[in-house]
PDB file of N, CA, C and O in Angstrom:
ATOM      1  N   MET A   1       0.845  -1.178   0.000  1.00  0.00           N
ATOM      2  CA  MET A   1       0.000   0.000   0.000  1.00  0.00           C
ATOM      3  C   MET A   1       0.896   1.248   0.000  1.00  0.00           C
ATOM      4  O   MET A   1       1.829   1.352   0.771  1.00  0.00           O
ATOM      5  N   ALA A   2       0.576   2.166  -0.836  1.00  0.00           N
ATOM      6  CA  ALA A   2       1.353   3.401  -0.975  1.00  0.00           C
ATOM      7  C   ALA A   2       1.044   4.369   0.164  1.00  0.00           C
ATOM      8  O   ALA A   2      -0.042   4.365   0.734  1.00  0.00           O
ATOM      9  N   THR A   3       2.021   5.198   0.469  1.00  0.00           N
ATOM     10  CA  THR A   3       1.860   6.269   1.442  1.00  0.00           C
ATOM     11  C   THR A   3       2.016   7.588   0.714  1.00  0.00           C
ATOM     12  O   THR A   3       3.002   7.799   0.013  1.00  0.00           O
ATOM     13  N   TYR A   4       1.038   8.443   0.866  1.00  0.00           N
ATOM     14  CA  TYR A   4       1.039   9.757   0.225  1.00  0.00           C
ATOM     15  C   TYR A   4       1.314  10.815   1.276  1.00  0.00           C
ATOM     16  O   TYR A   4       0.734  10.784   2.361  1.00  0.00           O
ATOM     17  N   ARG A   5       2.211  11.727   0.942  1.00  0.00           N
ATOM     18  CA  ARG A   5       2.535  12.827   1.858  1.00  0.00           C
ATOM     19  C   ARG A   5       2.337  14.150   1.135  1.00  0.00           C
ATOM     20  O   ARG A   5       2.733  14.296  -0.020  1.00  0.00           O
ATOM     21  N   VAL A   6       1.734  15.085   1.844  1.00  0.00           N
ATOM     22  CA  VAL A   6       1.513  16.427   1.315  1.00  0.00           C
ATOM     23  C   VAL A   6       2.394  17.373   2.115  1.00  0.00           C
ATOM     24  O   VAL A   6       2.343  17.387   3.352  1.00  0.00           O
ATOM     25  N   TYR A   7       3.199  18.141   1.400  1.00  0.00           N
ATOM     26  CA  TYR A   7       4.093  19.120   2.013  1.00  0.00           C
ATOM     27  C   TYR A   7       3.648  20.512   1.591  1.00  0.00           C
ATOM     28  O   TYR A   7       3.058  20.679   0.528  1.00  0.00           O
ATOM     29  N   GLY A   8       3.972  21.498   2.399  1.00  0.00           N
ATOM     30  CA  GLY A   8       3.643  22.879   2.059  1.00  0.00           C
ATOM     31  C   GLY A   8       4.787  23.812   2.415  1.00  0.00           C
ATOM     32  O   GLY A   8       5.629  23.498   3.247  1.00  0.00           O
ATOM     33  N   THR A   9       4.804  24.961   1.748  1.00  0.00           N
ATOM     34  CA  THR A   9       5.795  25.981   2.040  1.00  0.00           C
ATOM     35  C   THR A   9       5.175  27.358   1.814  1.00  0.00           C
ATOM     36  O   THR A   9       4.259  27.504   1.007  1.00  0.00           O
ATOM     37  N   THR A  10       5.681  28.329   2.536  1.00  0.00           N
ATOM     38  CA  THR A  10       5.220  29.709   2.360  1.00  0.00           C
ATOM     39  C   THR A  10       6.177  30.502   1.477  1.00  0.00           C
ATOM     40  O   THR A  10       5.946  31.672   1.216  1.00  0.00           O
ATOM     41  N   LYS A  11       7.232  29.869   1.020  1.00  0.00           N
ATOM     42  CA  LYS A  11       8.249  30.552   0.195  1.00  0.00           C
ATOM     43  C   LYS A  11       7.869  30.492  -1.279  1.00  0.00           C
ATOM     44  O   LYS A  11       7.419  29.469  -1.775  1.00  0.00           O
ATOM     45  N   ALA A  12       8.100  31.584  -1.997  1.00  0.00           N
ATOM     46  CA  ALA A  12       7.793  31.640  -3.424  1.00  0.00           C
ATOM     47  C   ALA A  12       8.769  30.803  -4.244  1.00  0.00           C
ATOM     48  O   ALA A  12       8.392  30.214  -5.252  1.00  0.00           O
ATOM     49  N   SER A  13      10.012  30.749  -3.817  1.00  0.00           N
ATOM     50  CA  SER A  13      11.052  29.956  -4.490  1.00  0.00           C
ATOM     51  C   SER A  13      11.706  29.055  -3.456  1.00  0.00           C
ATOM     52  O   SER A  13      12.811  29.338  -2.978  1.00  0.00           O
ATOM     53  N   PRO A  14      11.047  27.949  -3.091  1.00  0.00           N
ATOM     54  CA  PRO A  14      11.530  27.129  -1.983  1.00  0.00           C
ATOM     55  C   PRO A  14      12.737  26.260  -2.331  1.00  0.00           C
ATOM     56  O   PRO A  14      12.858  25.763  -3.449  1.00  0.00           O
ATOM     57  N   ALA A  15      13.602  26.081  -1.330  1.00  0.00           N
ATOM     58  CA  ALA A  15      14.672  25.093  -1.400  1.00  0.00           C
ATOM     59  C   ALA A  15      14.106  23.775  -0.865  1.00  0.00           C
ATOM     60  O   ALA A  15      13.009  23.749  -0.293  1.00  0.00           O
ATOM     61  N   ASP A  16      14.830  22.691  -1.026  1.00  0.00           N
ATOM     62  CA  ASP A  16      14.353  21.396  -0.549  1.00  0.00           C
ATOM     63  C   ASP A  16      14.074  21.380   0.955  1.00  0.00           C
ATOM     64  O   ASP A  16      13.202  20.655   1.419  1.00  0.00           O
ATOM     65  N   THR A  17      14.792  22.190   1.708  1.00  0.00           N
ATOM     66  CA  THR A  17      14.621  22.211   3.166  1.00  0.00           C
ATOM     67  C   THR A  17      13.462  23.091   3.629  1.00  0.00           C
ATOM     68  O   THR A  17      13.154  23.118   4.816  1.00  0.00           O
ATOM     69  N   ASP A  18      12.806  23.799   2.713  1.00  0.00           N
ATOM     70  CA  ASP A  18      11.711  24.711   3.061  1.00  0.00           C
ATOM     71  C   ASP A  18      10.341  24.032   3.139  1.00  0.00           C
ATOM     72  O   ASP A  18       9.369  24.655   3.535  1.00  0.00           O
ATOM     73  N   TRP A  19      10.258  22.770   2.766  1.00  0.00           N
ATOM     74  CA  TRP A  19       8.979  22.062   2.740  1.00  0.00           C
ATOM     75  C   TRP A  19       8.676  21.436   4.092  1.00  0.00           C
ATOM     76  O   TRP A  19       9.511  20.786   4.687  1.00  0.00           O
ATOM     77  N   GLU A  20       7.434  21.647   4.579  1.00  0.00           N
ATOM     78  CA  GLU A  20       6.992  21.081   5.852  1.00  0.00           C
ATOM     79  C   GLU A  20       5.888  20.069   5.593  1.00  0.00           C
ATOM     80  O   GLU A  20       4.977  20.320   4.793  1.00  0.00           O
ATOM     81  N   LEU A  21       5.944  18.933   6.286  1.00  0.00           N
ATOM     82  CA  LEU A  21       4.929  17.898   6.153  1.00  0.00           C
ATOM     83  C   LEU A  21       3.604  18.406   6.712  1.00  0.00           C
ATOM     84  O   LEU A  21       3.535  18.849   7.858  1.00  0.00           O
ATOM     85  N   LEU A  22       2.556  18.358   5.888  1.00  0.00           N
ATOM     86  CA  LEU A  22       1.228  18.798   6.315  1.00  0.00           C
ATOM     87  C   LEU A  22       0.314  17.621   6.621  1.00  0.00           C
ATOM     88  O   LEU A  22      -0.529  17.698   7.515  1.00  0.00           O
ATOM     89  N   ALA A  23       0.452  16.534   5.841  1.00  0.00           N
ATOM     90  CA  ALA A  23      -0.435  15.387   6.018  1.00  0.00           C
ATOM     91  C   ALA A  23       0.201  14.141   5.426  1.00  0.00           C
ATOM     92  O   ALA A  23       0.998  14.215   4.490  1.00  0.00           O
ATOM     93  N   GLU A  24      -0.193  12.994   5.976  1.00  0.00           N
ATOM     94  CA  GLU A  24       0.247  11.696   5.472  1.00  0.00           C
ATOM     95  C   GLU A  24      -0.975  10.785   5.465  1.00  0.00           C
ATOM     96  O   GLU A  24      -1.692  10.703   6.462  1.00  0.00           O
ATOM     97  N   THR A  25      -1.220  10.104   4.347  1.00  0.00           N
ATOM     98  CA  THR A  25      -2.408   9.275   4.224  1.00  0.00           C
ATOM     99  C   THR A  25      -2.186   8.151   3.208  1.00  0.00           C
ATOM    100  O   THR A  25      -1.411   8.324   2.266  1.00  0.00           O
ATOM    101  N   PRO A  26      -2.883   7.033   3.356  1.00  0.00           N
ATOM    102  CA  PRO A  26      -2.828   5.980   2.345  1.00  0.00           C
ATOM    103  C   PRO A  26      -3.850   6.203   1.212  1.00  0.00           C
ATOM    104  O   PRO A  26      -3.849   5.494   0.219  1.00  0.00           O
ATOM    105  N   ASP A  27      -4.705   7.228   1.367  1.00  0.00           N
ATOM    106  CA  ASP A  27      -5.778   7.499   0.408  1.00  0.00           C
ATOM    107  C   ASP A  27      -5.328   8.505  -0.655  1.00  0.00           C
ATOM    108  O   ASP A  27      -5.114   9.686  -0.350  1.00  0.00           O
ATOM    109  N   PRO A  28      -5.194   8.068  -1.918  1.00  0.00           N
ATOM    110  CA  PRO A  28      -4.729   8.984  -2.965  1.00  0.00           C
ATOM    111  C   PRO A  28      -5.697  10.129  -3.250  1.00  0.00           C
ATOM    112  O   PRO A  28      -5.279  11.228  -3.599  1.00  0.00           O
ATOM    113  N   VAL A  29      -6.985   9.905  -3.097  1.00  0.00           N
ATOM    114  CA  VAL A  29      -7.972  10.954  -3.352  1.00  0.00           C
ATOM    115  C   VAL A  29      -7.850  12.050  -2.290  1.00  0.00           C
ATOM    116  O   VAL A  29      -7.806  13.239  -2.612  1.00  0.00           O
ATOM    117  N   GLN A  30      -7.777  11.652  -1.044  1.00  0.00           N
ATOM    118  CA  GLN A  30      -7.625  12.627   0.045  1.00  0.00           C
ATOM    119  C   GLN A  30      -6.316  13.401  -0.115  1.00  0.00           C
ATOM    120  O   GLN A  30      -6.284  14.621   0.057  1.00  0.00           O
ATOM    121  N   ALA A  31      -5.242  12.720  -0.472  1.00  0.00           N
ATOM    122  CA  ALA A  31      -3.943  13.380  -0.643  1.00  0.00           C
ATOM    123  C   ALA A  31      -3.995  14.403  -1.773  1.00  0.00           C
ATOM    124  O   ALA A  31      -3.465  15.508  -1.638  1.00  0.00           O
ATOM    125  N   THR A  32      -4.645  14.067  -2.860  1.00  0.00           N
ATOM    126  CA  THR A  32      -4.749  14.990  -3.992  1.00  0.00           C
ATOM    127  C   THR A  32      -5.582  16.208  -3.619  1.00  0.00           C
ATOM    128  O   THR A  32      -5.236  17.339  -3.970  1.00  0.00           O
ATOM    129  N   GLU A  33      -6.678  15.985  -2.896  1.00  0.00           N
ATOM    130  CA  GLU A  33      -7.494  17.111  -2.444  1.00  0.00           C
ATOM    131  C   GLU A  33      -6.692  18.040  -1.535  1.00  0.00           C
ATOM    132  O   GLU A  33      -6.744  19.262  -1.685  1.00  0.00           O
ATOM    133  N   LEU A  34      -5.942  17.466  -0.606  1.00  0.00           N
ATOM    134  CA  LEU A  34      -5.127  18.273   0.303  1.00  0.00           C
ATOM    135  C   LEU A  34      -4.038  19.035  -0.448  1.00  0.00           C
ATOM    136  O   LEU A  34      -3.724  20.175  -0.116  1.00  0.00           O
ATOM    137  N   ALA A  35      -3.468  18.420  -1.461  1.00  0.00           N
ATOM    138  CA  ALA A  35      -2.414  19.074  -2.247  1.00  0.00           C
ATOM    139  C   ALA A  35      -2.945  20.284  -2.999  1.00  0.00           C
ATOM    140  O   ALA A  35      -2.209  21.231  -3.250  1.00  0.00           O
ATOM    141  N   HIS A  36      -4.221  20.261  -3.360  1.00  0.00           N
ATOM    142  CA  HIS A  36      -4.788  21.365  -4.137  1.00  0.00           C
ATOM    143  C   HIS A  36      -5.399  22.469  -3.278  1.00  0.00           C
ATOM    144  O   HIS A  36      -5.834  23.487  -3.795  1.00  0.00           O
ATOM    145  N   GLU A  37      -5.430  22.288  -1.957  1.00  0.00           N
ATOM    146  CA  GLU A  37      -5.849  23.370  -1.073  1.00  0.00           C
ATOM    147  C   GLU A  37      -4.709  24.373  -0.987  1.00  0.00           C
ATOM    148  O   GLU A  37      -3.552  24.022  -1.165  1.00  0.00           O
ATOM    149  N   SER A  38      -5.021  25.612  -0.703  1.00  0.00           N
ATOM    150  CA  SER A  38      -3.956  26.612  -0.661  1.00  0.00           C
ATOM    151  C   SER A  38      -3.897  27.384   0.650  1.00  0.00           C
ATOM    152  O   SER A  38      -3.040  28.236   0.808  1.00  0.00           O
ATOM    153  N   GLU A  39      -4.768  27.100   1.577  1.00  0.00           N
ATOM    154  CA  GLU A  39      -4.818  27.868   2.817  1.00  0.00           C
ATOM    155  C   GLU A  39      -3.518  27.740   3.611  1.00  0.00           C
ATOM    156  O   GLU A  39      -3.060  26.641   3.910  1.00  0.00           O
ATOM    157  N   GLY A  40      -2.882  28.877   3.886  1.00  0.00           N
ATOM    158  CA  GLY A  40      -1.688  28.906   4.711  1.00  0.00           C
ATOM    159  C   GLY A  40      -0.386  28.572   4.016  1.00  0.00           C
ATOM    160  O   GLY A  40       0.656  28.563   4.651  1.00  0.00           O
ATOM    161  N   THR A  41      -0.429  28.281   2.724  1.00  0.00           N
ATOM    162  CA  THR A  41       0.800  27.942   2.004  1.00  0.00           C
ATOM    163  C   THR A  41       0.851  28.674   0.671  1.00  0.00           C
ATOM    164  O   THR A  41      -0.166  29.089   0.127  1.00  0.00           O
ATOM    165  N   PHE A  42       2.064  28.802   0.132  1.00  0.00           N
ATOM    166  CA  PHE A  42       2.246  29.377  -1.197  1.00  0.00           C
ATOM    167  C   PHE A  42       2.263  28.244  -2.221  1.00  0.00           C
ATOM    168  O   PHE A  42       1.627  28.323  -3.254  1.00  0.00           O
ATOM    169  N   TRP A  43       3.005  27.178  -1.905  1.00  0.00           N
ATOM    170  CA  TRP A  43       3.086  25.987  -2.747  1.00  0.00           C
ATOM    171  C   TRP A  43       2.770  24.751  -1.917  1.00  0.00           C
ATOM    172  O   TRP A  43       3.002  24.718  -0.719  1.00  0.00           O
ATOM    173  N   ARG A  44       2.283  23.713  -2.599  1.00  0.00           N
ATOM    174  CA  ARG A  44       2.122  22.397  -1.982  1.00  0.00           C
ATOM    175  C   ARG A  44       2.767  21.367  -2.894  1.00  0.00           C
ATOM    176  O   ARG A  44       2.861  21.560  -4.102  1.00  0.00           O
ATOM    177  N   ARG A  45       3.203  20.280  -2.288  1.00  0.00           N
ATOM    178  CA  ARG A  45       3.869  19.197  -3.021  1.00  0.00           C
ATOM    179  C   ARG A  45       3.267  17.876  -2.560  1.00  0.00           C
ATOM    180  O   ARG A  45       3.012  17.679  -1.386  1.00  0.00           O
ATOM    181  N   LEU A  46       3.055  16.956  -3.508  1.00  0.00           N
ATOM    182  CA  LEU A  46       2.507  15.636  -3.204  1.00  0.00           C
ATOM    183  C   LEU A  46       3.535  14.579  -3.567  1.00  0.00           C
ATOM    184  O   LEU A  46       4.094  14.615  -4.673  1.00  0.00           O
ATOM    185  N   THR A  47       3.797  13.659  -2.624  1.00  0.00           N
ATOM    186  CA  THR A  47       4.705  12.552  -2.906  1.00  0.00           C
ATOM    187  C   THR A  47       3.992  11.220  -2.685  1.00  0.00           C
ATOM    188  O   THR A  47       3.054  11.125  -1.889  1.00  0.00           O
ATOM    189  N   GLU A  48       4.431  10.208  -3.411  1.00  0.00           N
ATOM    190  CA  GLU A  48       3.942   8.842  -3.247  1.00  0.00           C
ATOM    191  C   GLU A  48       5.157   7.966  -2.968  1.00  0.00           C
ATOM    192  O   GLU A  48       6.052   7.850  -3.803  1.00  0.00           O
ATOM    193  N   ASP A  49       5.202   7.390  -1.785  1.00  0.00           N
ATOM    194  CA  ASP A  49       6.326   6.546  -1.371  1.00  0.00           C
ATOM    195  C   ASP A  49       7.676   7.222  -1.598  1.00  0.00           C
ATOM    196  O   ASP A  49       8.632   6.600  -2.064  1.00  0.00           O
ATOM    197  N   GLY A  50       7.744   8.512  -1.295  1.00  0.00           N
ATOM    198  CA  GLY A  50       8.993   9.241  -1.389  1.00  0.00           C
ATOM    199  C   GLY A  50       9.310   9.832  -2.760  1.00  0.00           C
ATOM    200  O   GLY A  50      10.296  10.540  -2.925  1.00  0.00           O
ATOM    201  N   HIS A  51       8.473   9.553  -3.749  1.00  0.00           N
ATOM    202  CA  HIS A  51       8.686  10.086  -5.099  1.00  0.00           C
ATOM    203  C   HIS A  51       7.711  11.231  -5.351  1.00  0.00           C
ATOM    204  O   HIS A  51       6.511  11.105  -5.084  1.00  0.00           O
ATOM    205  N   VAL A  52       8.211  12.340  -5.881  1.00  0.00           N
ATOM    206  CA  VAL A  52       7.369  13.506  -6.139  1.00  0.00           C
ATOM    207  C   VAL A  52       6.385  13.197  -7.261  1.00  0.00           C
ATOM    208  O   VAL A  52       6.770  12.770  -8.340  1.00  0.00           O
ATOM    209  N   VAL A  53       5.095  13.404  -6.968  1.00  0.00           N
ATOM    210  CA  VAL A  53       4.024  13.214  -7.950  1.00  0.00           C
ATOM    211  C   VAL A  53       3.608  14.565  -8.513  1.00  0.00           C
ATOM    212  O   VAL A  53       3.495  14.728  -9.722  1.00  0.00           O
ATOM    213  N   LEU A  54       3.366  15.522  -7.644  1.00  0.00           N
ATOM    214  CA  LEU A  54       3.064  16.901  -8.037  1.00  0.00           C
ATOM    215  C   LEU A  54       4.099  17.787  -7.358  1.00  0.00           C
ATOM    216  O   LEU A  54       4.133  17.871  -6.128  1.00  0.00           O
ATOM    217  N   ASN A  55       4.932  18.440  -8.129  1.00  0.00           N
ATOM    218  CA  ASN A  55       6.030  19.195  -7.560  1.00  0.00           C
ATOM    219  C   ASN A  55       5.580  20.496  -6.918  1.00  0.00           C
ATOM    220  O   ASN A  55       5.926  20.771  -5.777  1.00  0.00           O
ATOM    221  N   ARG A  56       4.847  21.304  -7.634  1.00  0.00           N
ATOM    222  CA  ARG A  56       4.375  22.592  -7.087  1.00  0.00           C
ATOM    223  C   ARG A  56       2.939  22.834  -7.537  1.00  0.00           C
ATOM    224  O   ARG A  56       2.662  23.008  -8.707  1.00  0.00           O
ATOM    225  N   VAL A  57       2.057  22.844  -6.565  1.00  0.00           N
ATOM    226  CA  VAL A  57       0.628  23.070  -6.851  1.00  0.00           C
ATOM    227  C   VAL A  57       0.220  24.318  -6.119  1.00  0.00           C
ATOM    228  O   VAL A  57       0.555  24.520  -4.987  1.00  0.00           O
TER     229      VAL A  57
END
């Protein structure tokens, strides 16, 4: 079973260390919905088992 993680940052041009974990879930639909929310962040990133799926949303 895959693990999806959603990260967020408030920086316009983030470095790899600027991303903070916002959520972790096994549900791809929930992870995608969370990645497309924008409250409190400038960018969001979605990973699946450590691999970037959506780099900047």
